[in-house]
Tab-separated table of N, CA and C in Angstrom:
chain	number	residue	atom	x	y	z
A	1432	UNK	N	97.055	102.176	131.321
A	1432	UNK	CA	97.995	101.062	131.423
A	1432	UNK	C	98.703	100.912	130.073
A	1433	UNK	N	99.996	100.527	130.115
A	1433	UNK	CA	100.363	100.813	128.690
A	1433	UNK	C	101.404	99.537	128.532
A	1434	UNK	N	101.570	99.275	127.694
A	1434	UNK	CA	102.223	97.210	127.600
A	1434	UNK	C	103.981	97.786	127.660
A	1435	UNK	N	103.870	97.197	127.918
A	1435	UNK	CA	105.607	96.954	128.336
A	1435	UNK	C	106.369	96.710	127.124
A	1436	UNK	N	105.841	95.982	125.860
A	1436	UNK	CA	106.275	95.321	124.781
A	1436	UNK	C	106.296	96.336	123.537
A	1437	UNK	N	105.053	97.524	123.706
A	1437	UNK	CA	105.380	98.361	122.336
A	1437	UNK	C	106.181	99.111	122.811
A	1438	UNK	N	106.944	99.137	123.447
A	1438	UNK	CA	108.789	99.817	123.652
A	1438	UNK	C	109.528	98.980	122.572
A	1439	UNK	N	109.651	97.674	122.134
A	1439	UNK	CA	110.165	96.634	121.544
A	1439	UNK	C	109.484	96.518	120.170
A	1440	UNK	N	108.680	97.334	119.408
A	1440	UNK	CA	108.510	96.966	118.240
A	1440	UNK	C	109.287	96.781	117.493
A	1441	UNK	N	109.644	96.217	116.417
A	1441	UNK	CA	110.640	95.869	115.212
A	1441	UNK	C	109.701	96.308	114.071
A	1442	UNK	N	110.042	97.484	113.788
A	1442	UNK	CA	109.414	97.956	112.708
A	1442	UNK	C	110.125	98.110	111.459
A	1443	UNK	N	111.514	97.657	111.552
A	1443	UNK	CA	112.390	96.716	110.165
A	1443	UNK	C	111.442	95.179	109.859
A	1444	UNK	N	111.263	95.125	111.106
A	1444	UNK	CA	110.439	93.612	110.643
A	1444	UNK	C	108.994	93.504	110.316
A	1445	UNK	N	108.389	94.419	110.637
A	1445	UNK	CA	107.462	94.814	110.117
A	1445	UNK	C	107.323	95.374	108.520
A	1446	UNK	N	108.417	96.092	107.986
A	1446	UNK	CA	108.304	96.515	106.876
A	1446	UNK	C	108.647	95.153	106.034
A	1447	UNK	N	109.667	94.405	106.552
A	1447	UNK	CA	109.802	93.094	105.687
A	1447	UNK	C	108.808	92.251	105.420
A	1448	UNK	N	108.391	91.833	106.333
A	1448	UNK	CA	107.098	91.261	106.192
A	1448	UNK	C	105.979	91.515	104.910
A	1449	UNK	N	106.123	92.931	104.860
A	1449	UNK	CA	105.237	93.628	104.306
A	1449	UNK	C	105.873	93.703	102.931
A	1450	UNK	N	106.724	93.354	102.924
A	1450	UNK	CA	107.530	93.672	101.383
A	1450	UNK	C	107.868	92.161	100.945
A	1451	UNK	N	107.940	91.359	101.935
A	1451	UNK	CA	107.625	89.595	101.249
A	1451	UNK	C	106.824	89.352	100.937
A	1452	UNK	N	105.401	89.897	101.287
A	1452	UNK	CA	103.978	89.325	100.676
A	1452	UNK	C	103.616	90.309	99.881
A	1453	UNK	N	104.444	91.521	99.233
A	1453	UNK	CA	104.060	92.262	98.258
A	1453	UNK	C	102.750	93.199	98.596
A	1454	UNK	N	102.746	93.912	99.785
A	1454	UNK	CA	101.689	94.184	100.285
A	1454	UNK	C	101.793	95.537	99.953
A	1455	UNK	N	100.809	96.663	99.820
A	1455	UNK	CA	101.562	97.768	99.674
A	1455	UNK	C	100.952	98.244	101.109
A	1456	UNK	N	101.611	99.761	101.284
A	1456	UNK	CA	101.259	100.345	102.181
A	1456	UNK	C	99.876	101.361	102.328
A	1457	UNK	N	99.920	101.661	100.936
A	1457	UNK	CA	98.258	101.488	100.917
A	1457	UNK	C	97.218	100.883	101.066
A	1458	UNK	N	97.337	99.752	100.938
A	1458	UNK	CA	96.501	98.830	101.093
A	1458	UNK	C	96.115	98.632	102.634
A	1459	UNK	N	97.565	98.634	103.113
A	1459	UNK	CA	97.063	98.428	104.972
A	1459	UNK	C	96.606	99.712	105.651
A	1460	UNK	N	97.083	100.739	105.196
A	1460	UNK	CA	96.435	102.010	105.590
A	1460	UNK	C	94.522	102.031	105.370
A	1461	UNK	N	94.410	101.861	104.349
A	1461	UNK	CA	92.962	101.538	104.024
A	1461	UNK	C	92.077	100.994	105.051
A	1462	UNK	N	93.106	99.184	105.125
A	1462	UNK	CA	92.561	98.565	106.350
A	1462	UNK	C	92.540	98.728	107.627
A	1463	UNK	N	93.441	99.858	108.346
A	1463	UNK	CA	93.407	100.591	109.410
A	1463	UNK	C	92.516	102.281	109.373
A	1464	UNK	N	91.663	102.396	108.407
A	1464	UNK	CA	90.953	103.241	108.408
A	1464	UNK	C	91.205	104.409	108.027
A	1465	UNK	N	93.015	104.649	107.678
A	1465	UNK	CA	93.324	106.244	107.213
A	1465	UNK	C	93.001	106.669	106.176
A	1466	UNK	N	93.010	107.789	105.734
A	1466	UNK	CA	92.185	108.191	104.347
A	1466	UNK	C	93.207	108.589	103.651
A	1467	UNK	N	94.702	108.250	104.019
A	1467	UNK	CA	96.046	108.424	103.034
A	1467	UNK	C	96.976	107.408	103.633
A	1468	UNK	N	98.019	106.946	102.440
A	1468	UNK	CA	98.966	106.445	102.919
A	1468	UNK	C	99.940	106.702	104.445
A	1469	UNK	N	99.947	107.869	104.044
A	1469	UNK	CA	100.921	108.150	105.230
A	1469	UNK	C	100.593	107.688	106.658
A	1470	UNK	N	99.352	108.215	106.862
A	1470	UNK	CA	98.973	107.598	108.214
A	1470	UNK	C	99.740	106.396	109.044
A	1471	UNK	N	99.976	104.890	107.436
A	1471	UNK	CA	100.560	103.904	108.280
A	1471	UNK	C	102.191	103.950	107.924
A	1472	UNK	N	102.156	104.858	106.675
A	1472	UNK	CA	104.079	105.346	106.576
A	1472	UNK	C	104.157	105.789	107.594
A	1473	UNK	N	103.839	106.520	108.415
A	1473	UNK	CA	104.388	107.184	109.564
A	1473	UNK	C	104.674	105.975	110.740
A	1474	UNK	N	103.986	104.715	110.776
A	1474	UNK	CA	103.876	103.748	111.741
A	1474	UNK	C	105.309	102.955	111.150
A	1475	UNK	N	105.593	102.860	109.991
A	1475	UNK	CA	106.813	102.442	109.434
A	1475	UNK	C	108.032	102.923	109.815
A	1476	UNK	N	107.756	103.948	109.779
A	1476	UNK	CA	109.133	105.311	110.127
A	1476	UNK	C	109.389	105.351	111.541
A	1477	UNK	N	108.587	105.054	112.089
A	1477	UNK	CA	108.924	105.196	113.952
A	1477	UNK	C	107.911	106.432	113.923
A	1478	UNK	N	107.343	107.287	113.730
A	1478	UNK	CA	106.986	108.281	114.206
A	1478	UNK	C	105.481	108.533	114.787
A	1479	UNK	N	104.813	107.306	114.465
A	1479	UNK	CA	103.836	107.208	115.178
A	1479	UNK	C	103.896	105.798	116.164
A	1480	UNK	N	103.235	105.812	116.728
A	1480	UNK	CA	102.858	104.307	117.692
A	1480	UNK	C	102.032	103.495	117.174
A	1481	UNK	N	102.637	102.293	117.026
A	1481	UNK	CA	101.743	101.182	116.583
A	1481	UNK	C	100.651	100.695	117.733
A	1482	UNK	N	99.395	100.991	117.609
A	1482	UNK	CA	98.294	100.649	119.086
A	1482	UNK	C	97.943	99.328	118.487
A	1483	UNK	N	97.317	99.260	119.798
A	1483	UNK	CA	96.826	97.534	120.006
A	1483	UNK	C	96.083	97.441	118.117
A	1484	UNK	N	95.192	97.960	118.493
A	1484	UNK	CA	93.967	97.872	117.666
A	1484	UNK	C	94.807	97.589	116.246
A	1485	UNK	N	95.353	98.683	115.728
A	1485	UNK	CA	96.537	98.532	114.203
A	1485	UNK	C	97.169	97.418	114.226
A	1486	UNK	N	97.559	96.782	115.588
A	1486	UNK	CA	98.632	95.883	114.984
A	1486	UNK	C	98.069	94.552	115.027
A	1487	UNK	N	96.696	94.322	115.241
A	1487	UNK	CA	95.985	93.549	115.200
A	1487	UNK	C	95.633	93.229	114.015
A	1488	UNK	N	95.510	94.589	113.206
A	1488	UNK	CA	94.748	94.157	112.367
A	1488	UNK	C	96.226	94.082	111.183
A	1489	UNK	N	97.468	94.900	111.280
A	1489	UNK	CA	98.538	94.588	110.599
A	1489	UNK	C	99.066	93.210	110.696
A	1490	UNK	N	98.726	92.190	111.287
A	1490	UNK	CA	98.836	90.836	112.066
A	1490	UNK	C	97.383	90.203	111.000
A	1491	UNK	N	96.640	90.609	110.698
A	1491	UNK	CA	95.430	89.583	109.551
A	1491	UNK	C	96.384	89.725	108.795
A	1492	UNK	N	96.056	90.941	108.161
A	1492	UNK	CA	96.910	91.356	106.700
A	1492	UNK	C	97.848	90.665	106.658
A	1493	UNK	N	99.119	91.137	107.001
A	1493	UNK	CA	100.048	90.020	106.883
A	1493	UNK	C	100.113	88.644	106.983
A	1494	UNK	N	99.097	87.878	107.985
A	1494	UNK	CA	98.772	86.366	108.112
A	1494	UNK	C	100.127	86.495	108.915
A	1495	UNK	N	100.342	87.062	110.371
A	1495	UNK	CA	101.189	86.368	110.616
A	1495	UNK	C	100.839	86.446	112.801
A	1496	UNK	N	101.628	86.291	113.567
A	1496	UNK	CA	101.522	86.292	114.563
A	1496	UNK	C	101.642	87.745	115.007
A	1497	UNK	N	100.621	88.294	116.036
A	1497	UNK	CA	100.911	90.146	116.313
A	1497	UNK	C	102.543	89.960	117.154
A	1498	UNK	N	102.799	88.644	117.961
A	1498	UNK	CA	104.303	88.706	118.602
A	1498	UNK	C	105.186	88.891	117.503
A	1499	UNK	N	105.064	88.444	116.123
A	1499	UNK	CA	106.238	88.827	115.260
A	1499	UNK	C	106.772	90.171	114.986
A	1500	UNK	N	105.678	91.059	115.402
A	1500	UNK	CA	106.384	92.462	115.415
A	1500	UNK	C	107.194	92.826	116.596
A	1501	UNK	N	107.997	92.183	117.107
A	1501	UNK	CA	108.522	92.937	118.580
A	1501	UNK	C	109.655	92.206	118.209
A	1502	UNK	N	110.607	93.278	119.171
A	1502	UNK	CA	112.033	92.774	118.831
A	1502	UNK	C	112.216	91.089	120.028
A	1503	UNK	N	113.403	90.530	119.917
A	1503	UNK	CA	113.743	89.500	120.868
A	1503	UNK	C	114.361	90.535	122.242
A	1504	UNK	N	113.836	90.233	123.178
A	1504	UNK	CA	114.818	90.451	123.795
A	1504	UNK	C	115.672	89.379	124.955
């Protein structure tokens, strides 16, 4: 079953977020378990899929709502 809504990520808004609270991208990679940056650069770039589980936990980190990552539609 697959959500209807990660078609709609905003992953401009995601990087903002992340660049208002001075967060680096290491840091959240860490907290999603990769053993290099890139892992969550690639979730930045479009080229991977943001899953439930990551954006849950990109949603602590940031302190913000997991709906703030999706576009309006």
């Amino acid at each position: 079953m697959t959500n209807h809504l990660e078609e709609n990520i905003n992953i401009k808004k995601i990087r903002s977020l992340r660049l208002e609270r001075g967060i680096t991208q290491a840091f959240i990679a860490r907290k999603m378990g990769y053993k290099s940056t890139s892992g969550y650069s690639n979730i930045e770039k479009g080229k991977v899929r943001l899953s439930y589980k990551n954006a849950m936990i990109l949603s602590q980190v940031l302190m913000c709502n997991i709906t703030d990552f999706y576009q309006e539609v």
